[in-house]
XYZ file of C-alpha atoms in Angstrom:
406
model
C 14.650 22.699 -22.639
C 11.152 22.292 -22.533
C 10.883 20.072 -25.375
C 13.559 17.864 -23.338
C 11.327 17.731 -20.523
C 8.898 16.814 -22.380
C 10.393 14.156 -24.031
C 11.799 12.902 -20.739
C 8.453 12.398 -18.794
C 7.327 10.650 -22.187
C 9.780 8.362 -21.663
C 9.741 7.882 -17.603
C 6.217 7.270 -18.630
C 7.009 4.476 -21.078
C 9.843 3.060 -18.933
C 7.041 2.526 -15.949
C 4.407 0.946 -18.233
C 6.641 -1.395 -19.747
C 7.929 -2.516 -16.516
C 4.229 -2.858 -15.459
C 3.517 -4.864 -18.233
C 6.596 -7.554 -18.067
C 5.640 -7.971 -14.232
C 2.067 -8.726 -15.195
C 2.879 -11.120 -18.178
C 4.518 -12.945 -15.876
C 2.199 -13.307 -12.608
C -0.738 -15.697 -14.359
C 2.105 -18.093 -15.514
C 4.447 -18.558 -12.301
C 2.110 -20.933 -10.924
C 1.954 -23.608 -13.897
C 5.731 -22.907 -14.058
C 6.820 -23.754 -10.496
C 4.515 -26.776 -10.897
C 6.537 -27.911 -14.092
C 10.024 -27.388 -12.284
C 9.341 -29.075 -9.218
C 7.053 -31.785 -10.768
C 4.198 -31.278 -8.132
C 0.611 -30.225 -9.805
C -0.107 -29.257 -6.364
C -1.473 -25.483 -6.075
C -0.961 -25.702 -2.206
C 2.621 -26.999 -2.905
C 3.660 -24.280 -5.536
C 2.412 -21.393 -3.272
C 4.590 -22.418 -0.931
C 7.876 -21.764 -3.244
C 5.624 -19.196 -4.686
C 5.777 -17.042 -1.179
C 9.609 -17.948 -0.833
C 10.414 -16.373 -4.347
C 8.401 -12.839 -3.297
C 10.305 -13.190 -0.191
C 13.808 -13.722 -1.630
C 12.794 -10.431 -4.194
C 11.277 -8.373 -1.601
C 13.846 -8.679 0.907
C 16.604 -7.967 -1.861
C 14.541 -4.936 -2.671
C 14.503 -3.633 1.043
C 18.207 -4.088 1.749
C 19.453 -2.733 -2.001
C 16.960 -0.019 -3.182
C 18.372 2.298 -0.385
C 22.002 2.083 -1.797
C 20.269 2.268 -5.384
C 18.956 5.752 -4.360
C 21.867 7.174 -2.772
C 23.822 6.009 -5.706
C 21.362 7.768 -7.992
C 22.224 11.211 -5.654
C 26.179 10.236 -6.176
C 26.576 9.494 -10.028
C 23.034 10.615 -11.590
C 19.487 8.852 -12.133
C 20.310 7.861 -16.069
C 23.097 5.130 -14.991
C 21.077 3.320 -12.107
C 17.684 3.311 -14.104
C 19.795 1.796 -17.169
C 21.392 -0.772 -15.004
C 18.119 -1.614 -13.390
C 16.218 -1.924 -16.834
C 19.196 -4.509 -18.225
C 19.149 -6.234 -14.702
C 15.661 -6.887 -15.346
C 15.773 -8.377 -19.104
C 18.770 -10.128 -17.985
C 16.381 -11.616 -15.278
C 13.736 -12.269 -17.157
C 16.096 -14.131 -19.952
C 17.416 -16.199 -16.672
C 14.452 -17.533 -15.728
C 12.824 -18.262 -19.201
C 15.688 -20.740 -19.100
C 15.751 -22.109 -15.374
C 16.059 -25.604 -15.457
C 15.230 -25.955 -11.755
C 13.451 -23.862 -8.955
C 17.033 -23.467 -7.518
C 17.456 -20.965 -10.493
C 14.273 -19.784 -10.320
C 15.497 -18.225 -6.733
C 18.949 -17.155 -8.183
C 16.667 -14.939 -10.719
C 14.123 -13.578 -8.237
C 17.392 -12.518 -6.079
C 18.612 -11.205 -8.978
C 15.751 -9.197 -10.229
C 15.954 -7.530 -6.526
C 19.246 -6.559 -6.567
C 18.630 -4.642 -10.184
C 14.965 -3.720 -9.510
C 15.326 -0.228 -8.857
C 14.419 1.347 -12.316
C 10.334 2.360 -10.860
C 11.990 3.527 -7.579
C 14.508 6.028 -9.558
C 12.305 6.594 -12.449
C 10.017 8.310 -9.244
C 13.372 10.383 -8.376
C 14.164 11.120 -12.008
C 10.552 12.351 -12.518
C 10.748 14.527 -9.725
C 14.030 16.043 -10.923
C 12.461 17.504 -13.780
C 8.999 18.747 -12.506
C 8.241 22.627 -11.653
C 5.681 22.566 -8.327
C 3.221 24.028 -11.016
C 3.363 20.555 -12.707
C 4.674 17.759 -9.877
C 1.029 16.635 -9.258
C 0.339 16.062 -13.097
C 3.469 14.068 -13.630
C 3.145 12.470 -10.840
C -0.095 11.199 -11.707
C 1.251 9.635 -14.944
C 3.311 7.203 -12.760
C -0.296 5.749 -11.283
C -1.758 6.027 -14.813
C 0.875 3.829 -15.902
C 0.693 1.584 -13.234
C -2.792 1.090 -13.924
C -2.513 0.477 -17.885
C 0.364 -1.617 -17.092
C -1.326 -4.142 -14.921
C -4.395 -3.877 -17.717
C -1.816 -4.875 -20.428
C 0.129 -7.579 -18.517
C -2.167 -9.836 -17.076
C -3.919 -10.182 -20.449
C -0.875 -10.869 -22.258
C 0.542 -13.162 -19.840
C -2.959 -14.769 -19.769
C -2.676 -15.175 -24.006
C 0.595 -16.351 -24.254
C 0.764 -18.426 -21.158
C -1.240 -20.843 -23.486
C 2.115 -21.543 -26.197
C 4.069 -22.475 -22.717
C 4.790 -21.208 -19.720
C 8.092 -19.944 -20.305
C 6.492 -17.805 -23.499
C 5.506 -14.780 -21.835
C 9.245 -14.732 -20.011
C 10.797 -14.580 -23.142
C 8.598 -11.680 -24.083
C 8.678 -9.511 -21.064
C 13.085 -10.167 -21.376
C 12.148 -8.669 -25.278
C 10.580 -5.659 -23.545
C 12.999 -4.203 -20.383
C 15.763 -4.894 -23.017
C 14.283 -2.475 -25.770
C 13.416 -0.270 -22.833
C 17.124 -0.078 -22.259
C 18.116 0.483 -25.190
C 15.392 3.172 -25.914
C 16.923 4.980 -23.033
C 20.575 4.060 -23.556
C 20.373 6.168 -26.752
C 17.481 8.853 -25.820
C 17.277 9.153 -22.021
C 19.206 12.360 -20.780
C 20.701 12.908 -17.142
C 18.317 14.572 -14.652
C 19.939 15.568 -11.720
C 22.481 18.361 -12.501
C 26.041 17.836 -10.955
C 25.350 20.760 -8.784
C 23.434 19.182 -6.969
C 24.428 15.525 -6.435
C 25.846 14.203 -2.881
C 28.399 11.992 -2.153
C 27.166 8.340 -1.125
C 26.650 7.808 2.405
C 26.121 4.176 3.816
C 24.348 5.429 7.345
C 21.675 7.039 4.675
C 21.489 4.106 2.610
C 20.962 1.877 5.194
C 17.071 1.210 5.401
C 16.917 0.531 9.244
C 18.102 4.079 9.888
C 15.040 5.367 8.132
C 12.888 3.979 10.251
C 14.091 4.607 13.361
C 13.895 8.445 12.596
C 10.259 7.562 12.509
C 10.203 7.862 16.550
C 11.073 11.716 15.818
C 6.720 11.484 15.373
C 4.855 9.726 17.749
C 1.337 11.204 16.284
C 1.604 9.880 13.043
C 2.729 5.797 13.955
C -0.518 5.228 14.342
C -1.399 5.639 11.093
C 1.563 4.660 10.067
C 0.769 1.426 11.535
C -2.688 1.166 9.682
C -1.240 1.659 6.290
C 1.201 -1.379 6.767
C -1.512 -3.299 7.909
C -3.371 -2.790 4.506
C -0.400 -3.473 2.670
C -0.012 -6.265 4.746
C -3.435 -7.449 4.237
C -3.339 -6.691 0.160
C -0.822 -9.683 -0.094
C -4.028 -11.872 0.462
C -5.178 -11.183 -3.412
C -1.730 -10.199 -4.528
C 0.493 -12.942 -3.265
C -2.702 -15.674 -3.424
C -5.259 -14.729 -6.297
C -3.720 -17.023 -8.864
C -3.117 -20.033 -6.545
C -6.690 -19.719 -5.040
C -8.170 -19.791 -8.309
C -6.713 -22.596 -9.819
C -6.767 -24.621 -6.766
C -10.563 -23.572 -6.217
C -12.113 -23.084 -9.703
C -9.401 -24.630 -11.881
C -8.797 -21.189 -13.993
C -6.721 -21.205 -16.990
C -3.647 -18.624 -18.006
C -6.239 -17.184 -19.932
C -8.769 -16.792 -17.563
C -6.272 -15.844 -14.640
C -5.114 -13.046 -17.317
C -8.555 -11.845 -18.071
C -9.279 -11.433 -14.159
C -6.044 -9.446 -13.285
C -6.837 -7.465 -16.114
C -10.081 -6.398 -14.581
C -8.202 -5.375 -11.646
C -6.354 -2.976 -13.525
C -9.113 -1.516 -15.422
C -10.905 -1.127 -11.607
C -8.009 0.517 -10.315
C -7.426 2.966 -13.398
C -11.277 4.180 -12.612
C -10.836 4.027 -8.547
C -7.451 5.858 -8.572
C -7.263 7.584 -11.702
C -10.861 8.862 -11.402
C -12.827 7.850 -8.611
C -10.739 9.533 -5.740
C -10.932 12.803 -7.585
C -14.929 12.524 -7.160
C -15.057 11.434 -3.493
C -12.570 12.564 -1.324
C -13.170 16.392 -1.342
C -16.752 15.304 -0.810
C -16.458 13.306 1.877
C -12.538 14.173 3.545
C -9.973 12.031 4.177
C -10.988 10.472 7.489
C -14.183 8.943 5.623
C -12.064 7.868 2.778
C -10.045 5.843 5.223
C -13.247 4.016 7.360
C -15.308 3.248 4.163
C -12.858 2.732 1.955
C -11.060 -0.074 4.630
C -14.392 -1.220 5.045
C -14.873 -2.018 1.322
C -11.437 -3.574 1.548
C -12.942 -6.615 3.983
C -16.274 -7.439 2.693
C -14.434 -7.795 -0.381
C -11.916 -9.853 1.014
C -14.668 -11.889 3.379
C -16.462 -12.282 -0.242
C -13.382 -13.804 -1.915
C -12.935 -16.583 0.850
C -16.478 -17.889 0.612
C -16.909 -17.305 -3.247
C -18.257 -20.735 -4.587
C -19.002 -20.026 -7.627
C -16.288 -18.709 -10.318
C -17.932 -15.667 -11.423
C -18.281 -14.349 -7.732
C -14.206 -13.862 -8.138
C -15.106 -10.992 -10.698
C -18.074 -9.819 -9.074
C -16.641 -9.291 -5.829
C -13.916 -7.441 -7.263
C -15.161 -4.351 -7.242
C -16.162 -3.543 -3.702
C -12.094 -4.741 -2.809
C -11.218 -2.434 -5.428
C -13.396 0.210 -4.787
C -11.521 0.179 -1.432
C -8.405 1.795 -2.399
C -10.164 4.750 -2.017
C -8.478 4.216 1.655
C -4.856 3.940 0.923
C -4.259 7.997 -0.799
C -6.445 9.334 2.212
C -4.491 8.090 4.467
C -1.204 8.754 3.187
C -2.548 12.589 2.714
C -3.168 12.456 6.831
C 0.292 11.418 7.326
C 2.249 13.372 5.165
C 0.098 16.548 6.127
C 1.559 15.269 9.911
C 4.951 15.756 8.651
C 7.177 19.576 7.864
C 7.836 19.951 4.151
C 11.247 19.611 4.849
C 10.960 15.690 5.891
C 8.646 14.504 3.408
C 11.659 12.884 1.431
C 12.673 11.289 4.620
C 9.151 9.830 5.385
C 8.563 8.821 2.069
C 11.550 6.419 2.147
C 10.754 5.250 5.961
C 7.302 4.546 4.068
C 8.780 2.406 1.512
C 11.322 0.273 3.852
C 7.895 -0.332 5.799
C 6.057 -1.283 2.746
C 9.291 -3.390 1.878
C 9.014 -5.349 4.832
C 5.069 -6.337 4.418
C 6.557 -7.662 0.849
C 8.972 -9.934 2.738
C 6.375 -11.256 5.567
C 3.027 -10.901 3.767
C 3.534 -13.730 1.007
C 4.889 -16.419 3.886
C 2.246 -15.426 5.620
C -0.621 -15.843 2.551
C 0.806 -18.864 0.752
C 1.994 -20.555 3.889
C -1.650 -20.424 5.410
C -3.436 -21.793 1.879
C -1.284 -24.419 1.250
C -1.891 -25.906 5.326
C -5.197 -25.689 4.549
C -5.443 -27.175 1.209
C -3.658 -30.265 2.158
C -4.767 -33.725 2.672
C -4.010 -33.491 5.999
C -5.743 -30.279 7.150
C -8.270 -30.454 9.838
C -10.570 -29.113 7.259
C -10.451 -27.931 3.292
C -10.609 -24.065 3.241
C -8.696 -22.591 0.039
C -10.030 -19.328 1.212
C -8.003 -18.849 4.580
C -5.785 -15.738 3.413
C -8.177 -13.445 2.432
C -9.865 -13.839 5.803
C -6.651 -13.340 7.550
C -6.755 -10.251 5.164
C -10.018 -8.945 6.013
C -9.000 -9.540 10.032
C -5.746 -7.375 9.476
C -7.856 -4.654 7.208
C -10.365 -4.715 10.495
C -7.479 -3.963 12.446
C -6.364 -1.205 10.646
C -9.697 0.562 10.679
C -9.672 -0.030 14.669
C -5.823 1.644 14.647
C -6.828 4.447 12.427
C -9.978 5.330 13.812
C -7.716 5.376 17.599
C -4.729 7.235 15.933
C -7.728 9.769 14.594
C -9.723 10.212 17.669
C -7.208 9.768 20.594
C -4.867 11.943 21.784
C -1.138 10.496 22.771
C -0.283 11.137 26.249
C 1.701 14.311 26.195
């Protein structure tokens, strides 16, 4: 039994990476790939279809990963993460061969309505940990995360150069060996004992966060951890756009800068956090680490020079030394009993930042980097960022340091 645990967590650990790594091949080559299909070299012009796609994938993800999950409590984790892992090489497959940027939105729609397999390889991982061991195994999932987004980028940023359809066809080559990997190896989880029959008030994600009101204290802070997630969209939804439009960087370049990011992350959250928080406590972790977060982003949106892009990483990345703090604060706010329930309020918010935060970043830097602007300024969205970071250190530092009124 052990030896099937083992195994198991060997391969939840595999199944995370290599989804990590076919979502980073892909990001430094949607850019020149939306410009091919819609015949428009414009940067401004392909973030623009660039937010909608996010937004058609995030909003599929907050409506269906909440029937995903209580269909993983019904019939079993195995089923649902296989589906989602074929979903996604079908994807992949689907868009390697979109003729137009119509089916380039059919696929992203797609790809949300199968992209559960991280969400329930979380659940199936938690299945099979002891509370001696939960923390651990947890803390693969980040660790692949991290390597993932090391791997990706660079890839993406190598084979983006044969075409930029390449690196489609080889993230497609990788979810679909994942599948099979798991089709013939992957065991069931979740005894039968102890699965629920599906219930559409618990799989619908507006529910969740209504319960929210149950805990006044905590939506504060609530409140300042969508705002950074909100805010993060300015380098996630925006970083490849900005840089081609500003300093006219390659796949290959693009590649070797997102791979920085995930070797910065690895050390901040893998290594990092273990060093500073029980030095300095939570609260601390939250105000400097949201400070490093906007001089950061205020860096990126005056950078003039390309290598100020890499230096300027590292005090944005050094930030998400904010982010665990203050999810420790709110789950500490919360019984033992709930913290399944607040963790999926958590991601429906989190959801919703995908869905708004991308309109919000591409829409901004393409006004501005249009002929007709008032004035040229490719760096708009990361100073939007750093004003929404700014206001979640004002909420969290009120949520902290004022009491409600009873």
């Amino acid at each position: 039994m052990a030896s099937n645990k083992k195994a198991a967590v060997g391969f939840i650990f595999i199944t995370i990476l290599m989804d990590v790594v076919g979502i980073g091949i892909i990001i430094p080559v949607v850019p020149k790939l939306i410009a091919e299909l819609i015949d428009n070299p414009s940067a401004g012009v392909a973030a623009k279809y660039g937010g909608w796609l996010t937004f058609s994938y995030a909003f599929m993800q907050f409506l269906v990963s909440p029937i995903l999950g209580n269909l993983s409590d019904q019939y079993g984790r195995r089923p649902v993460l296989l589906f989602s892992l074929l979903g996604f090489g079908l994807d992949y497959l689907f868009v390697a061969f979109a003729p137009s940027v119509f089916w380039l939105f059919i696929g992203r729609i797609i790809a949300g309505i199968t992209g559960g397999s991280i969400t329930t390889a979380t659940a199936y991982m938690a299945d099979i940990s002891t509370p001696e061991n939960r923390a651990q195994n947890f803390g693969m999932i980040g660790a692949a995360f991290g390597l993932g987004f090391i791997i990706g980028p660079f890839l993406g940023g190598v084979l983006g150069e044969y075409g930029s359809r390449v690196p489609f066809f080889v993230a497609a080559g990788l979810a679909l060996a994942n599948w099979l990997y798991g089709y013939f190896v992957l065991p069931e989880s979740l005894d039968k004992s102890l699965r629920r029959p599906f219930d559409w008030k618990r799989a619908n994600p507006f529910n969740s966060l209504l319960r929210l009101k149950k805990y006044p204290k905590a939506a504060g802070l609530i409140g300042s951890l969508v705002l950074i997630y909100l805010a993060a969209h300015a380098v996630q939804s925006n970083w490849t756009f900005f840089n081609i439009e500003r300093f006219k960087w390659s796949t290959k370049m693009m590649g070797f800068s997102l791979g920085l990011v995930g070797v910065l992350v690895t050390l901040v959250q893998g290594g990092l956090i273990r060093v500073i928080n029980p030095r300095i406590g939570n609260e601390k972790s939250v105000y400097i680490g949201l400070a490093l977060y906007t001089i950061g982003l205020v860096s990126f949106a005056f950078a003039n020079q390309s290598w100020m892009m890499f230096a300027f990483l590292v005090p944005y990345c050094l930030g998400g030394i904010a982010g665990p703090a203050l999810q420790s604060i709110i789950s500490g706010s919360f019984p033992a009993n709930e913290q399944g329930e607040l963790q999926g309020a958590l991601t429906s918010l989190i959801s919703v930042t995908s869905i708004v935060g991308p309109l919000i970043m591409t829409s901004s830097f393409a006004y501005f980097t249009d002929e007709h602007a008032p004035f040229y300024f490719p760096g708009v969205s990361f100073l939007i960022g750093a004003v929404l970071m700014l206001l979640s250190l004002a909420w969290a530092f009120y949520a902290l340091h004022i009491k409600p009124n009873k």
